[in-house]
Amino acid sequence: MLRLLTIALLLLLPATALAVTYACTVEKRYDLRRSYTREQTKKGQFSVRITEGRESATLRRCAFESKRQKISCDQPRPADRIEFDATTKRKKFYCFAPQAEVQLFSDLRFVDNNGRGGISFGTCTVAP
Protein backbone atom coordinates (compact mmCIF):
# COMPACT_ATOMS: atom_id res chain seq x y z
CA MET A 1 0.00 0.00 0.00
CA LEU A 2 2.79 2.39 0.94
CA ARG A 3 4.56 1.55 -2.30
CA LEU A 4 1.48 2.45 -4.37
CA LEU A 5 1.08 5.71 -2.48
CA THR A 6 4.72 6.61 -3.11
CA ILE A 7 4.40 5.89 -6.84
CA ALA A 8 1.21 7.96 -7.03
CA LEU A 9 2.90 10.91 -5.32
CA LEU A 10 5.87 10.73 -7.67
CA LEU A 11 3.57 10.82 -10.68
CA LEU A 12 1.86 13.93 -9.35
CA LEU A 13 5.08 15.88 -8.82
CA PRO A 14 5.96 18.44 -11.48
CA ALA A 15 8.92 17.60 -13.72
CA THR A 16 11.03 20.35 -12.13
CA ALA A 17 10.71 18.64 -8.77
CA LEU A 18 12.53 15.66 -10.27
CA ALA A 19 15.41 17.77 -11.57
CA VAL A 20 18.90 17.20 -10.26
CA THR A 21 21.67 19.80 -10.28
CA TYR A 22 25.33 18.87 -10.49
CA ALA A 23 27.81 21.43 -9.16
CA CYS A 24 31.05 20.73 -11.01
CA THR A 25 34.34 22.24 -9.83
CA VAL A 26 37.10 22.70 -12.40
CA GLU A 27 40.41 21.18 -11.28
CA LYS A 28 42.38 21.46 -14.56
CA ARG A 29 41.86 23.97 -17.36
CA TYR A 30 43.51 24.50 -20.75
CA ASP A 31 42.85 26.75 -23.73
CA LEU A 32 44.54 27.67 -27.00
CA ARG A 33 46.89 30.17 -25.38
CA ARG A 34 47.86 28.47 -22.13
CA SER A 35 47.60 25.76 -19.55
CA TYR A 36 46.27 27.20 -16.32
CA THR A 37 48.36 26.55 -13.22
CA ARG A 38 46.75 25.04 -10.16
CA GLU A 39 46.86 28.48 -8.52
CA GLN A 40 45.20 30.19 -11.51
CA THR A 41 42.49 27.55 -11.60
CA LYS A 42 41.86 27.89 -7.87
CA LYS A 43 41.83 31.71 -8.06
CA GLY A 44 39.46 31.65 -11.05
CA GLN A 45 36.97 29.45 -9.17
CA PHE A 46 35.80 27.97 -12.49
CA SER A 47 32.76 25.73 -12.35
CA VAL A 48 29.96 24.23 -14.41
CA ARG A 49 26.38 23.66 -13.25
CA ILE A 50 24.27 21.03 -14.96
CA THR A 51 20.56 20.99 -14.15
CA GLU A 52 18.93 17.91 -15.57
CA GLY A 53 15.22 17.15 -15.70
CA ARG A 54 13.40 14.19 -17.16
CA GLU A 55 13.97 15.08 -20.81
CA SER A 56 15.98 18.30 -20.77
CA ALA A 57 18.99 19.95 -19.20
CA THR A 58 20.60 23.36 -18.86
CA LEU A 59 24.28 24.21 -18.54
CA ARG A 60 25.91 27.22 -16.89
CA ARG A 61 29.56 28.16 -16.61
CA CYS A 62 30.74 30.23 -13.67
CA ALA A 63 34.00 31.96 -12.72
CA PHE A 64 35.33 34.54 -10.30
CA GLU A 65 35.08 38.04 -11.73
CA SER A 66 37.97 40.05 -10.26
CA LYS A 67 36.52 43.43 -11.25
CA ARG A 68 33.31 42.77 -9.30
CA GLN A 69 34.99 40.55 -6.69
CA LYS A 70 32.36 37.83 -6.96
CA ILE A 71 31.50 34.67 -8.84
CA SER A 72 29.30 35.25 -11.85
CA CYS A 73 27.62 32.74 -14.14
CA ASP A 74 26.47 32.96 -17.73
CA GLN A 75 22.82 32.54 -18.60
CA PRO A 76 21.50 28.97 -18.46
CA ARG A 77 21.98 27.39 -21.86
CA PRO A 78 19.60 24.58 -22.79
CA ALA A 79 21.25 21.38 -23.97
CA ASP A 80 20.23 20.71 -27.57
CA ARG A 81 20.91 17.01 -27.25
CA ILE A 82 21.63 14.58 -24.43
CA GLU A 83 23.24 11.20 -25.10
CA PHE A 84 24.04 8.35 -22.73
CA ASP A 85 26.88 6.00 -23.62
CA ALA A 86 26.29 2.70 -21.82
CA THR A 87 29.78 1.43 -22.66
CA THR A 88 31.64 4.26 -20.92
CA LYS A 89 28.75 5.09 -18.57
CA ARG A 90 28.83 8.77 -19.36
CA LYS A 91 26.22 11.30 -20.33
CA LYS A 92 27.00 13.95 -22.96
CA PHE A 93 25.19 17.28 -22.99
CA TYR A 94 25.54 19.07 -26.35
CA CYS A 95 24.91 22.77 -27.07
CA PHE A 96 25.03 23.19 -30.84
CA ALA A 97 25.26 26.99 -31.26
CA PRO A 98 28.55 27.39 -29.37
CA GLN A 99 29.64 23.87 -30.42
CA ALA A 100 30.13 23.00 -26.75
CA GLU A 101 29.67 19.80 -24.79
CA VAL A 102 29.91 18.63 -21.21
CA GLN A 103 30.52 14.96 -20.45
CA LEU A 104 29.44 13.64 -17.05
CA PHE A 105 30.81 10.25 -16.00
CA SER A 106 29.18 7.83 -13.56
CA ASP A 107 31.82 8.58 -10.90
CA LEU A 108 30.84 12.29 -11.19
CA ARG A 109 34.01 13.34 -13.00
CA PHE A 110 33.37 15.71 -15.90
CA VAL A 111 34.98 17.16 -19.02
CA ASP A 112 33.85 20.53 -20.40
CA ASN A 113 34.72 21.41 -24.01
CA ASN A 114 33.68 25.06 -24.42
CA GLY A 115 33.74 24.95 -28.23
CA ARG A 116 36.30 27.76 -28.48
CA GLY A 117 39.48 25.79 -27.89
CA GLY A 118 39.14 25.47 -24.13
CA ILE A 119 38.75 22.30 -22.11
CA SER A 120 38.29 21.76 -18.38
CA PHE A 121 38.28 18.71 -16.13
CA GLY A 122 37.04 18.20 -12.61
CA THR A 123 34.60 16.61 -10.22
CA CYS A 124 30.90 17.17 -9.60
CA THR A 125 28.69 16.84 -6.56
CA VAL A 126 24.92 16.67 -6.45
CA ALA A 127 23.80 20.13 -5.33
CA PRO A 128 21.19 20.45 -2.58
PDB file of C-alpha atoms in Angstrom:
ATOM      1  CA  MET A   1       0.000   0.000   0.000  1.00  0.00           C
ATOM      2  CA  LEU A   2       2.787   2.393   0.944  1.00  0.00           C
ATOM      3  CA  ARG A   3       4.564   1.555  -2.299  1.00  0.00           C
ATOM      4  CA  LEU A   4       1.478   2.451  -4.374  1.00  0.00           C
ATOM      5  CA  LEU A   5       1.077   5.714  -2.478  1.00  0.00           C
ATOM      6  CA  THR A   6       4.723   6.608  -3.111  1.00  0.00           C
ATOM      7  CA  ILE A   7       4.400   5.894  -6.839  1.00  0.00           C
ATOM      8  CA  ALA A   8       1.209   7.961  -7.032  1.00  0.00           C
ATOM      9  CA  LEU A   9       2.899  10.906  -5.318  1.00  0.00           C
ATOM     10  CA  LEU A  10       5.873  10.734  -7.674  1.00  0.00           C
ATOM     11  CA  LEU A  11       3.569  10.815 -10.682  1.00  0.00           C
ATOM     12  CA  LEU A  12       1.859  13.932  -9.351  1.00  0.00           C
ATOM     13  CA  LEU A  13       5.083  15.877  -8.818  1.00  0.00           C
ATOM     14  CA  PRO A  14       5.960  18.443 -11.476  1.00  0.00           C
ATOM     15  CA  ALA A  15       8.919  17.599 -13.715  1.00  0.00           C
ATOM     16  CA  THR A  16      11.032  20.352 -12.128  1.00  0.00           C
ATOM     17  CA  ALA A  17      10.712  18.639  -8.765  1.00  0.00           C
ATOM     18  CA  LEU A  18      12.535  15.662 -10.266  1.00  0.00           C
ATOM     19  CA  ALA A  19      15.405  17.775 -11.566  1.00  0.00           C
ATOM     20  CA  VAL A  20      18.900  17.201 -10.257  1.00  0.00           C
ATOM     21  CA  THR A  21      21.671  19.795 -10.277  1.00  0.00           C
ATOM     22  CA  TYR A  22      25.331  18.869 -10.490  1.00  0.00           C
ATOM     23  CA  ALA A  23      27.807  21.430  -9.164  1.00  0.00           C
ATOM     24  CA  CYS A  24      31.055  20.735 -11.014  1.00  0.00           C
ATOM     25  CA  THR A  25      34.340  22.242  -9.829  1.00  0.00           C
ATOM     26  CA  VAL A  26      37.102  22.696 -12.402  1.00  0.00           C
ATOM     27  CA  GLU A  27      40.408  21.177 -11.278  1.00  0.00           C
ATOM     28  CA  LYS A  28      42.378  21.465 -14.562  1.00  0.00           C
ATOM     29  CA  ARG A  29      41.860  23.974 -17.361  1.00  0.00           C
ATOM     30  CA  TYR A  30      43.505  24.500 -20.755  1.00  0.00           C
ATOM     31  CA  ASP A  31      42.854  26.754 -23.729  1.00  0.00           C
ATOM     32  CA  LEU A  32      44.544  27.665 -27.005  1.00  0.00           C
ATOM     33  CA  ARG A  33      46.894  30.169 -25.380  1.00  0.00           C
ATOM     34  CA  ARG A  34      47.864  28.474 -22.128  1.00  0.00           C
ATOM     35  CA  SER A  35      47.595  25.765 -19.552  1.00  0.00           C
ATOM     36  CA  TYR A  36      46.275  27.199 -16.321  1.00  0.00           C
ATOM     37  CA  THR A  37      48.364  26.546 -13.220  1.00  0.00           C
ATOM     38  CA  ARG A  38      46.747  25.038 -10.161  1.00  0.00           C
ATOM     39  CA  GLU A  39      46.863  28.480  -8.518  1.00  0.00           C
ATOM     40  CA  GLN A  40      45.205  30.191 -11.512  1.00  0.00           C
ATOM     41  CA  THR A  41      42.486  27.549 -11.605  1.00  0.00           C
ATOM     42  CA  LYS A  42      41.860  27.894  -7.873  1.00  0.00           C
ATOM     43  CA  LYS A  43      41.827  31.709  -8.062  1.00  0.00           C
ATOM     44  CA  GLY A  44      39.458  31.654 -11.051  1.00  0.00           C
ATOM     45  CA  GLN A  45      36.965  29.447  -9.168  1.00  0.00           C
ATOM     46  CA  PHE A  46      35.799  27.973 -12.493  1.00  0.00           C
ATOM     47  CA  SER A  47      32.761  25.726 -12.349  1.00  0.00           C
ATOM     48  CA  VAL A  48      29.960  24.229 -14.410  1.00  0.00           C
ATOM     49  CA  ARG A  49      26.383  23.660 -13.251  1.00  0.00           C
ATOM     50  CA  ILE A  50      24.266  21.027 -14.957  1.00  0.00           C
ATOM     51  CA  THR A  51      20.564  20.992 -14.146  1.00  0.00           C
ATOM     52  CA  GLU A  52      18.931  17.908 -15.569  1.00  0.00           C
ATOM     53  CA  GLY A  53      15.216  17.155 -15.705  1.00  0.00           C
ATOM     54  CA  ARG A  54      13.400  14.185 -17.158  1.00  0.00           C
ATOM     55  CA  GLU A  55      13.971  15.084 -20.810  1.00  0.00           C
ATOM     56  CA  SER A  56      15.981  18.303 -20.774  1.00  0.00           C
ATOM     57  CA  ALA A  57      18.995  19.945 -19.201  1.00  0.00           C
ATOM     58  CA  THR A  58      20.600  23.360 -18.858  1.00  0.00           C
ATOM     59  CA  LEU A  59      24.277  24.215 -18.542  1.00  0.00           C
ATOM     60  CA  ARG A  60      25.913  27.217 -16.887  1.00  0.00           C
ATOM     61  CA  ARG A  61      29.562  28.158 -16.608  1.00  0.00           C
ATOM     62  CA  CYS A  62      30.744  30.231 -13.666  1.00  0.00           C
ATOM     63  CA  ALA A  63      33.999  31.961 -12.716  1.00  0.00           C
ATOM     64  CA  PHE A  64      35.332  34.541 -10.300  1.00  0.00           C
ATOM     65  CA  GLU A  65      35.083  38.039 -11.730  1.00  0.00           C
ATOM     66  CA  SER A  66      37.973  40.054 -10.258  1.00  0.00           C
ATOM     67  CA  LYS A  67      36.517  43.428 -11.249  1.00  0.00           C
ATOM     68  CA  ARG A  68      33.313  42.765  -9.302  1.00  0.00           C
ATOM     69  CA  GLN A  69      34.988  40.545  -6.690  1.00  0.00           C
ATOM     70  CA  LYS A  70      32.356  37.828  -6.957  1.00  0.00           C
ATOM     71  CA  ILE A  71      31.499  34.670  -8.836  1.00  0.00           C
ATOM     72  CA  SER A  72      29.301  35.252 -11.852  1.00  0.00           C
ATOM     73  CA  CYS A  73      27.624  32.742 -14.138  1.00  0.00           C
ATOM     74  CA  ASP A  74      26.471  32.961 -17.726  1.00  0.00           C
ATOM     75  CA  GLN A  75      22.817  32.542 -18.604  1.00  0.00           C
ATOM     76  CA  PRO A  76      21.498  28.973 -18.458  1.00  0.00           C
ATOM     77  CA  ARG A  77      21.981  27.392 -21.861  1.00  0.00           C
ATOM     78  CA  PRO A  78      19.598  24.577 -22.793  1.00  0.00           C
ATOM     79  CA  ALA A  79      21.247  21.379 -23.972  1.00  0.00           C
ATOM     80  CA  ASP A  80      20.229  20.714 -27.574  1.00  0.00           C
ATOM     81  CA  ARG A  81      20.915  17.009 -27.247  1.00  0.00           C
ATOM     82  CA  ILE A  82      21.627  14.578 -24.429  1.00  0.00           C
ATOM     83  CA  GLU A  83      23.243  11.201 -25.099  1.00  0.00           C
ATOM     84  CA  PHE A  84      24.044   8.354 -22.726  1.00  0.00           C
ATOM     85  CA  ASP A  85      26.880   5.995 -23.624  1.00  0.00           C
ATOM     86  CA  ALA A  86      26.288   2.698 -21.817  1.00  0.00           C
ATOM     87  CA  THR A  87      29.783   1.428 -22.657  1.00  0.00           C
ATOM     88  CA  THR A  88      31.636   4.258 -20.916  1.00  0.00           C
ATOM     89  CA  LYS A  89      28.749   5.089 -18.570  1.00  0.00           C
ATOM     90  CA  ARG A  90      28.825   8.770 -19.360  1.00  0.00           C
ATOM     91  CA  LYS A  91      26.224  11.300 -20.330  1.00  0.00           C
ATOM     92  CA  LYS A  92      27.002  13.948 -22.956  1.00  0.00           C
ATOM     93  CA  PHE A  93      25.195  17.281 -22.994  1.00  0.00           C
ATOM     94  CA  TYR A  94      25.540  19.070 -26.352  1.00  0.00           C
ATOM     95  CA  CYS A  95      24.909  22.771 -27.067  1.00  0.00           C
ATOM     96  CA  PHE A  96      25.031  23.193 -30.840  1.00  0.00           C
ATOM     97  CA  ALA A  97      25.263  26.991 -31.262  1.00  0.00           C
ATOM     98  CA  PRO A  98      28.553  27.390 -29.366  1.00  0.00           C
ATOM     99  CA  GLN A  99      29.640  23.868 -30.417  1.00  0.00           C
ATOM    100  CA  ALA A 100      30.127  22.998 -26.749  1.00  0.00           C
ATOM    101  CA  GLU A 101      29.674  19.802 -24.794  1.00  0.00           C
ATOM    102  CA  VAL A 102      29.909  18.629 -21.214  1.00  0.00           C
ATOM    103  CA  GLN A 103      30.517  14.961 -20.453  1.00  0.00           C
ATOM    104  CA  LEU A 104      29.441  13.637 -17.054  1.00  0.00           C
ATOM    105  CA  PHE A 105      30.809  10.247 -15.996  1.00  0.00           C
ATOM    106  CA  SER A 106      29.175   7.826 -13.563  1.00  0.00           C
ATOM    107  CA  ASP A 107      31.820   8.577 -10.904  1.00  0.00           C
ATOM    108  CA  LEU A 108      30.844  12.293 -11.193  1.00  0.00           C
ATOM    109  CA  ARG A 109      34.006  13.338 -13.004  1.00  0.00           C
ATOM    110  CA  PHE A 110      33.370  15.710 -15.899  1.00  0.00           C
ATOM    111  CA  VAL A 111      34.976  17.158 -19.022  1.00  0.00           C
ATOM    112  CA  ASP A 112      33.850  20.534 -20.396  1.00  0.00           C
ATOM    113  CA  ASN A 113      34.718  21.415 -24.010  1.00  0.00           C
ATOM    114  CA  ASN A 114      33.684  25.058 -24.419  1.00  0.00           C
ATOM    115  CA  GLY A 115      33.740  24.955 -28.226  1.00  0.00           C
ATOM    116  CA  ARG A 116      36.305  27.761 -28.480  1.00  0.00           C
ATOM    117  CA  GLY A 117      39.484  25.792 -27.890  1.00  0.00           C
ATOM    118  CA  GLY A 118      39.142  25.468 -24.128  1.00  0.00           C
ATOM    119  CA  ILE A 119      38.748  22.301 -22.115  1.00  0.00           C
ATOM    120  CA  SER A 120      38.288  21.763 -18.385  1.00  0.00           C
ATOM    121  CA  PHE A 121      38.281  18.711 -16.129  1.00  0.00           C
ATOM    122  CA  GLY A 122      37.044  18.198 -12.610  1.00  0.00           C
ATOM    123  CA  THR A 123      34.602  16.610 -10.222  1.00  0.00           C
ATOM    124  CA  CYS A 124      30.898  17.167  -9.602  1.00  0.00           C
ATOM    125  CA  THR A 125      28.688  16.844  -6.563  1.00  0.00           C
ATOM    126  CA  VAL A 126      24.920  16.669  -6.452  1.00  0.00           C
ATOM    127  CA  ALA A 127      23.798  20.128  -5.334  1.00  0.00           C
ATOM    128  CA  PRO A 128      21.194  20.446  -2.581  1.00  0.00           C
TER     129      PRO A 128
END
